[in-house]
Coordinates of C-alpha atoms and ligand atoms in Angstrom, one line a residue:
M497 CA 75.2 -5.5 34.0
Q498 CA 76.9 -4.8 30.8
R499 CA 76.8 -1.0 30.3
A500 CA 74.9 -0.2 27.2
F501 CA 73.8 3.0 25.5
D502 CA 70.5 4.7 26.3
H503 CA 67.8 3.8 23.9
K504 CA 67.7 7.4 22.6
H505 CA 71.4 6.9 21.7
I506 CA 70.8 3.6 19.8
K507 CA 70.5 5.2 16.4
P508 CA 73.9 7.0 16.4
T509 CA 75.5 3.8 18.0
L510 CA 74.1 1.7 15.2
I511 CA 75.4 4.1 12.6
L512 CA 78.8 4.0 14.1
L513 CA 78.7 0.2 14.3
V514 CA 77.6 0.0 10.7
A515 CA 80.4 2.2 9.7
L516 CA 82.8 -0.1 11.6
F517 CA 81.4 -3.5 10.8
G518 CA 79.2 -3.2 7.7
T519 CA 75.5 -3.7 7.3
S520 CA 75.1 -6.9 9.2
T521 CA 75.0 -5.0 12.5
I522 CA 72.0 -2.8 11.6
Y523 CA 70.0 -5.9 10.6
Y524 CA 70.8 -7.3 13.9
R525 CA 68.1 -5.3 15.6
Q526 CA 66.0 -3.8 12.8
N527 CA 65.3 -6.9 10.7
L528 CA 61.9 -7.6 12.1
A529 CA 61.5 -11.1 10.5
W530 CA 63.3 -14.3 10.7
I531 CA 62.7 -17.9 9.7
D532 CA 61.8 -20.3 12.4
T533 CA 64.1 -23.4 12.1
A534 CA 61.4 -25.9 13.0
S535 CA 58.6 -24.4 11.0
R536 CA 60.5 -22.6 8.2
Q537 CA 57.9 -19.9 8.7
F538 CA 58.1 -16.2 8.7
V539 CA 58.0 -15.1 12.2
A540 CA 57.3 -11.6 13.3
F541 CA 60.1 -11.2 15.8
P542 CA 63.8 -11.4 15.2
D543 CA 66.1 -13.9 16.8
P544 CA 69.6 -12.7 17.0
Q545 CA 70.8 -16.2 16.3
Y546 CA 69.4 -16.1 12.8
P547 CA 70.6 -13.0 11.1
D548 CA 69.6 -12.6 7.4
D549 CA 72.2 -14.6 5.5
S550 CA 72.2 -12.1 2.6
V551 CA 73.9 -9.5 4.8
I552 CA 76.8 -11.6 6.0
L553 CA 80.0 -9.9 5.1
E554 CA 81.7 -11.4 2.0
P555 CA 85.4 -12.0 2.3
D556 CA 87.7 -9.5 0.7
G557 CA 91.4 -10.3 0.2
I558 CA 91.6 -9.8 -3.6
T559 CA 95.3 -9.8 -4.0
T560 CA 95.9 -12.4 -6.7
G561 CA 94.2 -10.8 -9.7
I562 CA 92.2 -14.0 -10.2
P563 CA 88.5 -13.3 -9.8
V564 CA 87.4 -14.4 -6.3
V565 CA 84.4 -16.5 -6.0
P566 CA 83.1 -15.9 -2.4
H567 CA 82.3 -18.7 0.0
N568 CA 78.7 -19.9 -0.1
Y569 CA 76.8 -19.3 3.1
R570 CA 74.1 -21.9 2.8
S571 CA 70.7 -21.4 4.5
D572 CA 71.1 -24.7 6.3
G573 CA 74.0 -23.3 8.4
V574 CA 76.8 -24.7 6.4
L575 CA 79.5 -22.7 4.5
E576 CA 80.9 -24.1 1.3
V577 CA 84.5 -23.2 0.8
S578 CA 85.5 -21.6 -2.4
S579 CA 89.1 -22.2 -3.4
S580 CA 89.8 -18.7 -4.7
A581 CA 88.7 -16.9 -1.5
S582 CA 90.8 -16.5 1.6
H583 CA 90.5 -19.0 4.5
P584 CA 86.8 -18.8 5.7
I585 CA 87.7 -19.2 9.3
H586 CA 89.1 -15.6 9.4
D587 CA 85.7 -14.4 8.2
L588 CA 83.7 -16.7 10.5
I589 CA 85.6 -15.4 13.5
A590 CA 85.4 -11.8 12.5
Q591 CA 81.6 -12.0 11.9
A592 CA 81.1 -13.9 15.1
E593 CA 83.0 -11.2 17.1
N594 CA 80.9 -8.5 15.5
K595 CA 77.7 -10.2 16.4
W596 CA 78.9 -10.8 20.0
H597 CA 79.9 -7.2 20.5
S598 CA 76.7 -5.8 19.1
K599 CA 74.7 -8.1 21.3
Q600 CA 76.6 -6.6 24.3
N601 CA 76.3 -3.1 23.1
I602 CA 72.5 -3.1 22.7
A603 CA 71.7 -5.1 25.8
S604 CA 69.1 -3.5 28.1
R605 CA 70.5 -1.8 31.1
N606 CA 67.3 -1.0 33.1
I607 CA 64.0 -2.7 33.5
Q608 CA 62.2 -0.2 31.2
Q609 CA 64.4 -1.1 28.4
A610 CA 64.2 -4.8 29.2
F611 CA 60.4 -4.5 29.3
Y612 CA 60.2 -2.8 25.9
E613 CA 62.7 -5.2 24.4
Y614 CA 60.6 -8.1 25.6
R615 CA 57.5 -6.6 24.0
R616 CA 59.3 -6.0 20.8
R617 CA 60.7 -9.5 20.6
Y618 CA 57.7 -11.5 21.6
G619 CA 54.7 -9.2 21.2
R620 CA 53.5 -10.0 24.7
F621 CA 53.9 -8.6 28.2
P622 CA 56.6 -10.2 30.3
P623 CA 55.4 -12.6 33.0
K624 CA 54.4 -11.4 36.5
G625 CA 57.5 -11.4 38.7
F626 CA 59.6 -9.9 35.9
D627 CA 60.6 -7.0 38.2
K628 CA 61.8 -9.5 40.8
W629 CA 63.7 -11.3 38.1
W630 CA 65.3 -8.1 36.9
E631 CA 66.4 -7.4 40.5
Y632 CA 68.0 -10.7 40.6
V633 CA 69.8 -10.1 37.3
E634 CA 71.1 -6.7 38.4
Q635 CA 72.1 -7.9 41.8
H636 CA 74.1 -10.9 40.4
N637 CA 75.5 -9.1 37.4
V638 CA 73.8 -11.5 34.9
Q639 CA 74.9 -10.6 31.4
L640 CA 72.8 -10.2 28.2
P641 CA 69.4 -9.9 30.0
D642 CA 67.4 -9.8 26.8
D643 CA 68.8 -13.0 25.3
Y644 CA 66.5 -15.7 26.5
D645 CA 64.8 -16.6 23.2
Q646 CA 65.3 -20.3 23.9
I647 CA 62.8 -19.9 26.8
W648 CA 60.3 -18.2 24.6
H649 CA 60.6 -20.9 21.9
D650 CA 60.2 -23.7 24.4
I651 CA 57.1 -22.1 25.9
E652 CA 55.5 -20.5 22.9
P653 CA 53.5 -23.6 21.5
F654 CA 51.7 -23.9 24.8
W655 CA 50.3 -20.4 24.4
G656 CA 48.2 -21.8 21.6
L657 CA 46.6 -24.4 23.9
D658 CA 43.8 -24.2 26.4
P659 CA 45.3 -23.9 29.9
A660 CA 42.6 -26.2 31.5
D661 CA 43.7 -28.9 29.0
L662 CA 47.4 -28.2 29.8
Q663 CA 46.7 -28.6 33.5
R664 CA 44.9 -31.8 32.9
V665 CA 47.6 -33.4 30.7
Q666 CA 50.3 -32.1 33.1
S667 CA 48.6 -33.8 36.0
E668 CA 48.2 -37.1 34.1
Q669 CA 51.8 -37.0 33.1
E670 CA 52.8 -37.0 36.8
G671 CA 52.1 -40.8 36.7
H672 CA 54.4 -41.3 33.7
S673 CA 57.2 -43.7 34.6
E674 CA 60.6 -42.2 35.3
S675 CA 59.4 -38.7 36.1
Y676 CA 59.2 -36.5 39.2
T677 CA 57.2 -33.4 39.7
I678 CA 58.5 -30.2 41.4
G679 CA 56.0 -27.7 42.6
K680 CA 54.9 -25.0 44.9
G681 CA 51.7 -24.1 46.6
V682 CA 50.7 -20.6 47.6
G683 CA 53.2 -19.2 50.1
E684 CA 54.9 -22.6 50.3
P685 CA 58.5 -23.6 49.6
I686 CA 59.3 -25.4 46.4
K687 CA 59.6 -29.2 46.7
I688 CA 59.1 -32.6 45.1
V689 CA 55.4 -33.0 45.0
N690 CA 55.1 -36.3 43.1
Q691 CA 57.3 -38.9 41.6
S692 CA 57.3 -42.2 39.8
L693 CA 60.9 -43.3 39.6
S694 CA 62.0 -46.9 39.5
K695 CA 65.3 -46.2 41.4
P696 CA 65.7 -43.8 44.3
E697 CA 69.1 -42.6 43.0
L698 CA 67.2 -41.1 40.0
M699 CA 65.9 -38.5 42.4
R700 CA 69.4 -37.0 42.6
A701 CA 68.7 -35.1 39.3
S702 CA 66.0 -33.1 41.1
E703 CA 68.5 -31.8 43.7
G704 CA 70.3 -29.6 41.2
I705 CA 67.1 -28.1 40.0
L706 CA 65.8 -27.4 43.5
S707 CA 69.1 -25.8 44.5
L708 CA 68.9 -23.5 41.4
L709 CA 65.4 -22.4 42.3
K710 CA 65.7 -22.2 46.1
P711 CA 67.3 -18.8 46.2
I712 CA 64.3 -17.2 44.4
E713 CA 61.5 -19.5 45.4
E714 CA 59.6 -16.8 47.3
H715 CA 59.1 -15.0 43.9
L716 CA 57.7 -17.9 42.1
P717 CA 53.9 -18.3 41.7
P718 CA 52.3 -21.7 42.4
F719 CA 53.1 -24.3 39.8
R720 CA 53.6 -28.0 39.2
A721 CA 56.2 -29.2 36.6
V722 CA 56.9 -32.7 35.5
M723 CA 60.6 -33.3 34.9
S724 CA 62.6 -36.2 33.5
P725 CA 65.6 -37.3 35.5
L726 CA 67.1 -39.1 32.4
D727 CA 69.5 -37.7 29.8
N728 CA 67.4 -37.6 26.7
P729 CA 64.6 -35.5 25.5
Y730 CA 61.3 -37.5 25.1
A731 CA 58.6 -35.2 23.8
F732 CA 58.7 -35.8 20.1
F733 CA 56.4 -33.5 18.1
D734 CA 54.5 -33.6 14.9
Y735 CA 55.1 -30.7 12.6
D736 CA 51.4 -30.0 11.9
V737 CA 50.5 -30.3 15.6
K738 CA 53.2 -27.9 16.7
Q739 CA 52.4 -25.5 13.8
A740 CA 48.7 -25.5 14.8
A741 CA 49.7 -24.6 18.4
L742 CA 52.1 -21.9 17.2
R743 CA 49.5 -20.4 14.8
A744 CA 47.0 -20.3 17.6
A745 CA 49.5 -18.7 19.9
R746 CA 50.4 -16.0 17.4
S747 CA 46.8 -15.1 16.7
K748 CA 46.1 -15.1 20.4
K749 CA 43.7 -18.1 20.2
R750 CA 43.6 -21.2 22.4
L751 CA 43.0 -24.7 20.9
K752 CA 41.5 -27.5 22.9
M753 CA 43.7 -30.6 22.7
Q754 CA 41.1 -32.4 20.6
D755 CA 41.2 -29.6 18.0
L756 CA 44.8 -30.3 17.2
P757 CA 45.3 -31.9 13.8
P758 CA 45.9 -35.7 13.7
T759 CA 49.5 -36.8 13.8
T760 CA 51.2 -38.2 10.6
V761 CA 53.4 -41.2 10.7
R762 CA 56.5 -40.3 8.8
G763 CA 59.1 -41.5 11.3
W764 CA 61.4 -38.8 12.6
L765 CA 60.6 -36.6 9.7
S766 CA 57.1 -36.2 11.2
A767 CA 58.6 -33.2 13.0
C768 CA 59.7 -31.6 9.7
P769 CA 57.7 -29.7 7.1
E770 CA 56.6 -32.2 4.5
H771 CA 57.8 -30.3 1.4
R772 CA 61.1 -29.5 2.8
S773 CA 62.7 -27.6 -0.1
H774 CA 66.4 -28.6 -0.5
P775 CA 67.9 -25.9 1.6
A776 CA 71.3 -25.8 -0.1
A777 CA 71.6 -23.4 -3.0
P778 CA 73.4 -25.0 -5.9
S779 CA 77.1 -25.1 -5.3
K780 CA 79.0 -22.3 -6.9
S781 CA 81.9 -22.9 -9.1
G782 CA 85.2 -23.2 -7.3
F783 CA 83.5 -25.2 -4.5
T784 CA 86.2 -27.4 -2.9
G785 CA 83.9 -30.0 -1.3
R786 CA 85.1 -28.6 2.1
T787 CA 82.5 -27.1 4.4
F788 CA 82.4 -25.3 7.8
I789 CA 79.6 -24.3 10.2
H790 CA 78.4 -20.7 10.0
D791 CA 75.2 -21.2 12.1
H792 CA 75.6 -23.9 14.7
R793 CA 72.0 -24.2 15.6
K794 CA 70.9 -24.9 12.1
T795 CA 73.5 -27.6 11.6
M796 CA 71.9 -29.4 14.6
D797 CA 68.6 -29.7 12.8
P798 CA 67.8 -33.1 11.1
C799 CA 65.1 -31.3 9.0
F800 CA 68.0 -29.5 7.3
H801 CA 70.4 -32.4 7.7
P802 CA 68.6 -35.8 7.7
K803 CA 72.0 -37.6 7.8
I804 CA 72.0 -36.8 11.6
L805 CA 69.2 -39.4 11.9
E806 CA 71.7 -42.1 10.9
T807 CA 74.7 -40.8 12.6
H808 CA 73.5 -39.9 16.1
S809 CA 72.5 -42.2 19.0
Q810 CA 69.5 -39.9 19.8
F811 CA 67.8 -41.4 16.7
L812 CA 69.8 -44.6 16.0
A813 CA 68.8 -45.9 19.4
F814 CA 65.2 -46.4 18.1
G815 CA 66.4 -48.4 15.1
D816 CA 63.6 -48.9 12.6
F817 CA 60.9 -47.9 15.1
P818 CA 60.9 -44.2 15.7
P819 CA 58.4 -43.1 18.3
T820 CA 55.0 -41.8 17.3
P821 CA 54.7 -38.0 17.8
D822 CA 52.7 -36.7 20.7
R823 CA 49.1 -35.5 20.4
P824 CA 48.2 -33.8 22.7
M825 CA 51.3 -31.7 23.5
I826 CA 52.3 -32.4 27.1
P827 CA 54.3 -29.7 29.0
Q828 CA 57.4 -31.5 30.5
F829 CA 60.9 -30.6 31.3
S830 CA 64.2 -32.2 30.4
F831 CA 67.9 -31.3 30.6
C832 CA 68.2 -31.1 26.9
S833 CA 66.1 -31.2 23.8
S834 CA 66.6 -31.6 20.1
T835 CA 65.1 -29.7 17.2
L836 CA 62.6 -32.5 16.8
H837 CA 61.5 -32.5 20.4
Y838 CA 59.5 -30.0 22.4
D839 CA 60.8 -30.8 25.9
I840 CA 61.2 -27.6 27.8
R841 CA 64.9 -27.4 28.7
I842 CA 66.2 -26.5 32.1
P843 CA 69.8 -26.1 33.1
S844 CA 71.6 -29.0 35.0
L845 CA 74.2 -28.8 37.7
L846 CA 75.5 -32.2 36.7
S847 CA 79.3 -32.0 36.3
W848 CA 79.3 -28.3 36.8
V849 CA 82.6 -27.0 38.4
Q850 CA 83.4 -23.6 39.8
D851 CA 87.0 -23.9 38.6
I852 CA 89.7 -26.5 38.0
H853 CA 91.8 -27.1 41.1
P854 CA 94.6 -27.2 41.7
Q855 CA 95.7 -24.7 39.2
E856 CA 98.6 -26.9 38.0
H857 CA 95.9 -29.0 36.4
N858 CA 94.8 -26.2 34.2
P859 CA 98.0 -24.6 32.8
E860 CA 97.9 -21.6 30.5
W861 CA 97.4 -22.4 26.9
D862 CA 101.0 -21.5 26.0
R863 CA 102.4 -23.9 28.5
R864 CA 100.5 -26.8 27.0
S865 CA 102.8 -28.6 24.6
D866 CA 100.6 -31.4 23.0
E867 CA 99.1 -30.0 19.8
R868 CA 96.8 -33.1 19.3
L869 CA 93.1 -32.9 19.7
S870 CA 92.3 -34.9 22.8
W871 CA 89.2 -36.9 23.8
R872 CA 88.7 -39.7 26.3
G873 CA 85.3 -41.1 27.3
S874 CA 82.9 -44.0 27.6
N875 CA 81.2 -45.7 24.8
T876 CA 77.8 -44.2 25.8
G877 CA 75.1 -43.2 23.4
M878 CA 72.9 -46.2 23.0
W879 CA 72.5 -49.9 23.9
Q880 CA 75.0 -51.8 21.7
T881 CA 74.3 -55.2 20.2
A882 CA 75.5 -57.1 17.1
E883 CA 72.2 -56.3 15.5
N884 CA 71.9 -52.6 15.9
R885 CA 73.7 -49.6 14.3
W886 CA 75.7 -48.3 17.3
K887 CA 78.9 -48.2 15.3
E888 CA 77.4 -45.3 13.3
S889 CA 76.7 -43.3 16.4
Q890 CA 78.8 -40.3 17.3
R891 CA 81.3 -41.7 19.8
P892 CA 82.4 -44.9 18.0
R893 CA 82.5 -42.9 14.8
A894 CA 84.7 -40.2 16.4
V895 CA 87.1 -42.8 17.7
K896 CA 87.3 -44.6 14.4
F897 CA 87.6 -41.4 12.5
A898 CA 90.5 -40.2 14.5
S899 CA 92.4 -43.5 14.7
D900 CA 91.9 -44.6 11.1
T901 CA 95.2 -45.2 9.2
E902 CA 93.8 -46.4 5.9
G903 CA 93.8 -44.3 2.7
E904 CA 94.0 -40.6 2.2
V905 CA 92.0 -37.6 3.4
K906 CA 91.7 -34.2 1.8
V907 CA 92.7 -31.5 4.2
L908 CA 92.4 -27.7 3.8
F909 CA 95.8 -26.6 5.2
P910 CA 95.9 -22.8 5.9
P911 CA 97.9 -20.6 3.6
T912 CA 100.8 -18.8 5.3
K913 CA 99.4 -15.4 4.2
R914 CA 96.0 -14.4 5.5
D915 CA 94.7 -13.1 2.2
D916 CA 96.0 -15.9 -0.1
P917 CA 93.4 -18.1 -1.7
V918 CA 92.6 -21.1 0.5
G919 CA 93.0 -23.5 -2.4
E920 CA 91.5 -26.9 -3.0
G921 CA 93.0 -28.8 -0.1
R922 CA 95.8 -31.4 -0.2
N923 CA 95.6 -35.2 0.1
V924 CA 97.5 -36.6 3.0
S925 CA 97.6 -40.2 4.1
R926 CA 95.6 -40.9 7.2
S927 CA 98.5 -42.8 8.7
K928 CA 100.5 -39.6 8.7
I929 CA 98.0 -37.1 9.8
N930 CA 95.7 -38.9 12.2
P931 CA 98.4 -39.9 14.8
A932 CA 99.8 -36.4 14.5
F933 CA 96.4 -34.6 14.9
F934 CA 94.4 -36.8 17.3
D935 CA 94.5 -38.5 20.6
V936 CA 90.9 -39.8 20.7
A937 CA 90.1 -43.1 22.4
F938 CA 87.6 -44.9 24.5
A939 CA 88.5 -45.2 28.2
G940 CA 87.8 -47.8 30.8
S941 CA 85.8 -50.8 29.4
P942 CA 82.7 -51.2 27.3
L943 CA 79.3 -50.2 28.8
Q944 CA 75.7 -50.4 27.7
C945 CA 76.1 -53.8 26.0
P946 CA 75.2 -57.5 26.8
E947 CA 78.2 -59.2 28.5
D948 CA 79.2 -61.4 25.6
Y949 CA 79.0 -58.5 23.1
C950 CA 80.9 -56.2 25.5
K951 CA 83.9 -58.6 25.1
E952 CA 83.7 -58.2 21.3
I953 CA 83.5 -54.4 21.6
E954 CA 86.6 -54.6 23.9
Y955 CA 88.5 -56.1 21.0
M956 CA 87.3 -53.6 18.4
F957 CA 89.0 -50.6 20.0
D958 CA 92.1 -49.7 21.8
W959 CA 90.9 -48.9 25.3
R960 CA 92.9 -46.5 27.4
K961 CA 92.9 -45.1 30.9
F962 CA 90.5 -42.4 31.9
Q963 CA 91.9 -39.0 31.7
D964 CA 91.9 -37.0 34.9
A965 CA 92.4 -33.3 35.0
R966 CA 96.2 -33.8 35.2
G967 CA 96.2 -36.1 32.2
A968 CA 94.3 -33.6 30.2
A969 CA 96.4 -30.6 31.2
N970 CA 99.0 -30.9 28.5
F971 CA 96.6 -30.7 25.6
K972 CA 96.0 -27.5 23.6
Y973 CA 92.9 -28.8 21.9
V974 CA 90.0 -30.8 23.2
L975 CA 87.0 -32.4 21.6
D976 CA 83.5 -32.4 23.0
V977 CA 81.1 -35.1 21.6
D978 CA 77.5 -35.9 22.7
G979 CA 77.1 -39.0 24.8
N980 CA 73.8 -40.6 25.8
A981 CA 72.5 -37.1 25.3
W982 CA 74.1 -33.6 25.8
S983 CA 77.7 -33.5 26.9
S984 CA 77.9 -32.6 30.5
R985 CA 81.6 -32.0 30.4
F986 CA 81.3 -29.0 28.1
Q987 CA 81.2 -26.5 31.0
R988 CA 84.4 -27.9 32.5
L989 CA 86.2 -27.8 29.2
M990 CA 85.2 -24.2 28.7
V991 CA 86.7 -23.4 32.1
S992 CA 89.9 -25.0 31.1
N993 CA 92.7 -23.3 29.1
A994 CA 92.3 -25.7 26.1
L995 CA 90.5 -24.8 22.9
V996 CA 87.2 -26.7 22.7
F997 CA 85.9 -28.2 19.5
K998 CA 82.2 -29.1 19.9
A999 CA 80.1 -31.5 17.8
S1000 CA 76.5 -31.7 19.0
I1001 CA 72.9 -31.9 18.0
Y1002 CA 71.4 -30.4 21.2
P1003 CA 70.7 -26.7 21.2
E1004 CA 71.3 -26.2 24.9
W1005 CA 69.9 -23.6 27.3
F1006 CA 72.8 -21.3 26.8
L1007 CA 73.0 -21.3 23.0
D1008 CA 71.5 -17.8 22.6
R1009 CA 74.1 -16.6 25.1
I1010 CA 77.3 -17.9 23.6
Q1011 CA 78.9 -17.2 20.3
P1012 CA 80.4 -20.1 18.3
W1013 CA 83.7 -19.0 16.7
V1014 CA 84.3 -16.6 19.6
H1015 CA 84.0 -19.0 22.5
Y1016 CA 84.5 -22.4 20.9
V1017 CA 85.0 -24.1 17.5
P1018 CA 81.8 -25.6 16.1
V1019 CA 82.3 -28.9 14.3
Q1020 CA 79.9 -30.8 12.1
V1021 CA 78.3 -34.0 13.5
D1022 CA 79.9 -36.0 10.6
L1023 CA 83.3 -34.6 11.6
S1024 CA 84.0 -33.8 8.0
D1025 CA 85.5 -30.5 9.1
L1026 CA 87.6 -31.8 12.0
H1027 CA 90.9 -32.0 10.2
D1028 CA 90.3 -28.6 8.5
T1029 CA 89.4 -26.7 11.7
L1030 CA 92.3 -28.2 13.7
A1031 CA 94.7 -27.5 10.8
F1032 CA 93.7 -23.9 10.8
F1033 CA 94.7 -23.4 14.4
R1034 CA 97.7 -25.7 14.7
G1035 CA 99.0 -25.5 11.1
D1036 CA 100.0 -28.4 8.9
L1037 CA 102.0 -31.4 10.0
Y1038 CA 105.0 -29.1 10.6
G1039 CA 103.0 -26.3 12.2
E1040 CA 103.1 -24.2 9.0
G1041 CA 100.3 -21.7 8.7
S1042 CA 99.2 -22.0 12.3
H1043 CA 97.0 -19.4 14.0
H1044 CA 98.1 -19.9 17.6
E1045 CA 97.2 -16.3 18.4
L1046 CA 93.6 -16.8 17.4
A1047 CA 93.4 -20.0 19.3
R1048 CA 94.9 -18.4 22.4
K1049 CA 92.4 -15.5 22.2
M1050 CA 89.5 -18.0 21.8
V1051 CA 90.7 -19.8 24.9
E1052 CA 90.7 -16.6 26.9
N1053 CA 87.2 -15.8 25.6
S1054 CA 85.9 -19.2 26.5
R1055 CA 87.3 -19.2 30.1
Q1056 CA 86.0 -15.7 30.6
W1057 CA 82.6 -16.7 29.2
A1058 CA 82.3 -19.7 31.5
Q1059 CA 83.1 -17.5 34.5
K1060 CA 80.7 -14.7 33.5
F1061 CA 77.9 -16.6 31.8
W1062 CA 77.8 -20.0 33.4
R1063 CA 77.9 -19.4 37.1
K1064 CA 75.2 -20.9 39.3
E1065 CA 73.6 -17.5 39.3
D1066 CA 73.3 -17.6 35.5
M1067 CA 71.5 -20.9 35.7
T1068 CA 69.3 -19.6 38.4
A1069 CA 68.4 -16.5 36.3
Y1070 CA 67.5 -18.8 33.4
A1071 CA 65.4 -21.2 35.6
F1072 CA 63.8 -18.3 37.4
R1073 CA 62.6 -16.6 34.2
L1074 CA 61.6 -20.0 32.7
M1075 CA 59.4 -20.9 35.7
L1076 CA 57.7 -17.5 35.6
E1077 CA 56.9 -18.1 31.9
Y1078 CA 55.8 -21.6 32.6
A1079 CA 53.6 -20.7 35.6
R1080 CA 51.9 -18.0 33.5
V1081 CA 51.2 -20.2 30.4
M1082 CA 49.8 -23.0 32.7
S1083 CA 47.5 -20.5 34.5
L1084 CA 43.8 -20.3 33.9
D1085 CA 44.1 -16.5 34.1
R1086 CA 47.2 -15.7 32.0
E1087 CA 46.3 -12.0 31.9
S1088 CA 46.6 -11.6 35.6
M1089 CA 50.0 -13.4 35.4
S1090 CA 51.5 -10.7 33.2
F1091 CA 53.7 -7.8 34.2
S1092 CA 53.6 -4.2 33.1
I1093 CA 55.4 -1.1 34.1
Ligands
NAG1306 C1 50.8 -38.3 41.5 O1 50.4 -38.5 40.1 C2 49.5 -39.5 39.9 C3 49.2 -39.6 38.4 O2 48.7 -38.5 37.9 C4 48.2 -39.2 40.7 O3 47.3 -40.2 40.5 C5 48.5 -38.9 42.1 O4 47.4 -38.5 42.8 C6 49.6 -37.9 42.3 N1 50.0 -37.8 43.7 C7 50.1 -36.7 44.3 C8 50.6 -36.7 45.7 O5 49.8 -35.6 43.8
NAG1307 C1 92.6 -37.5 -2.9 O1 91.9 -38.4 -2.1 C2 90.5 -38.6 -2.5 C3 89.9 -39.4 -1.4 O2 90.6 -40.5 -1.1 C4 90.5 -39.2 -3.9 O3 89.2 -39.5 -4.3 C5 91.3 -38.3 -4.8 O4 91.4 -39.0 -6.1 C6 92.6 -38.0 -4.3 N1 93.2 -37.0 -5.2 C7 94.5 -37.0 -5.6 C8 94.9 -35.9 -6.5 O5 95.2 -37.9 -5.3

């Protein structure tokens, strides 16, 4: 366990931290309200991922005598760069480090603290078995034992629904094509209890989940859970339906499924509040047109960023026919979910590695000489035909973006002095910068296309060899882009000694438990900040203004994080706590399924 201070010492600690880091720290725990991304509603419990924007530290660095217009931290998670302020990545890293350290400092260190922290966050008692869960956490040195808000958010809507109805729809869902059901009877081992898969190999997905739950199965109450073996989330919600469930949950009521409001048909935006106010405050003077991510989760949300609907295969794959949102809400599990889906996410062992062997395939950051950002992968994402819009999806877009040699691009090269104004950015021809900055290409041969059309796709891109660990070993910077769904290589990249740039729309199970700008570089889905983020670390075309020391530190952080936060034990701790919550919310007697000390 992370050693933290006694609760009675929290006040002086906070005062000390405030003195050190400014006011953002104290809001971290005392700000008892936040805005729910999906609902935009005032919620009574804080989520450390969404600190109040108004207390974010403003940059200092007034050395020029020119009035400094600070960067604009928009409420949609995007930072607008002001030309007169210093480079925002310095601030983004400093703020992220503060958040990460305060998270560790206030982490509960015994079950009493964890119990009261749970009560404080969620206004309920922890689930029955919480003591066994805590034992597991202590025994296996699981870090940040309070930071499982993702589990709460995934389960919370179901609190507002009648458990008899939930059991009924869960059981009907067992017959849903391409699903399997894991479950456990009283005193029985956990096993596959039902399935409707078209191909037996799809069953393999279940092995990972079973192996994560096996070590703690004796502590799980009876349950049945329908899971998807496929990559994508499926449970698309209607905003009003989910809100009704959440409202009922928060006022301790239970709706029957038939009492849920009717669904509206507004395409993907059915999952967003209807009168979505434009989240971005008007741009301040001095805005350069350059932007960075300051809140990764919010930039994944199409309700804030509708452009995602036209630039990501998760949505493009449906063409002009988005699915109809669900009513009733059916509890079901997937390996990933989007902010428009209510699939309950569960960690996957797919592609998980203990470490990279042999060690020569993972040289230290300083020994890697290629300063280009590297990516190799398949053209996955969606089925590709001449008629659909696959070219606008994330992978073809990334390959085209990085290999384009036409025209110019404006790039924010870092000033050589830390406090100098970052400026407007400079135009550079793509034919100069892209070959110097990127090594991004498809590998192998086209997939997910009709045979004839695959041939055409083959001509459209320069296909290269797949990159094995040895081939990747010389790169200092690597890109991670979503494929058919979440990117399963992220964990391996985090274990490596390369700096990871991640563009994604999937808030994964670990997102509360990792810190963007401390452990990886968050990149916007449209890649508009890719040149700028890379230029900050590697410098301009001649390496001027580089921040290798910050890159090296982030690489150390990321590898340490992967080894401390993404072990099998960490996934078991997550799945254990998740299944306790799930078993309780599905139970006809939820009261008796709660834990108290
Ligand atoms: C599997 O699910 C289907 C559909 O709900 C149901 O008819 C069937 O009885 C279930 N089988 C088992 C073994 O529970
Ligand atoms: C820089 O490039 C942008 C985009 O191509 C273009 O619109 C702009 O006019 C250029 N600016 C200068 C000063 O060349």
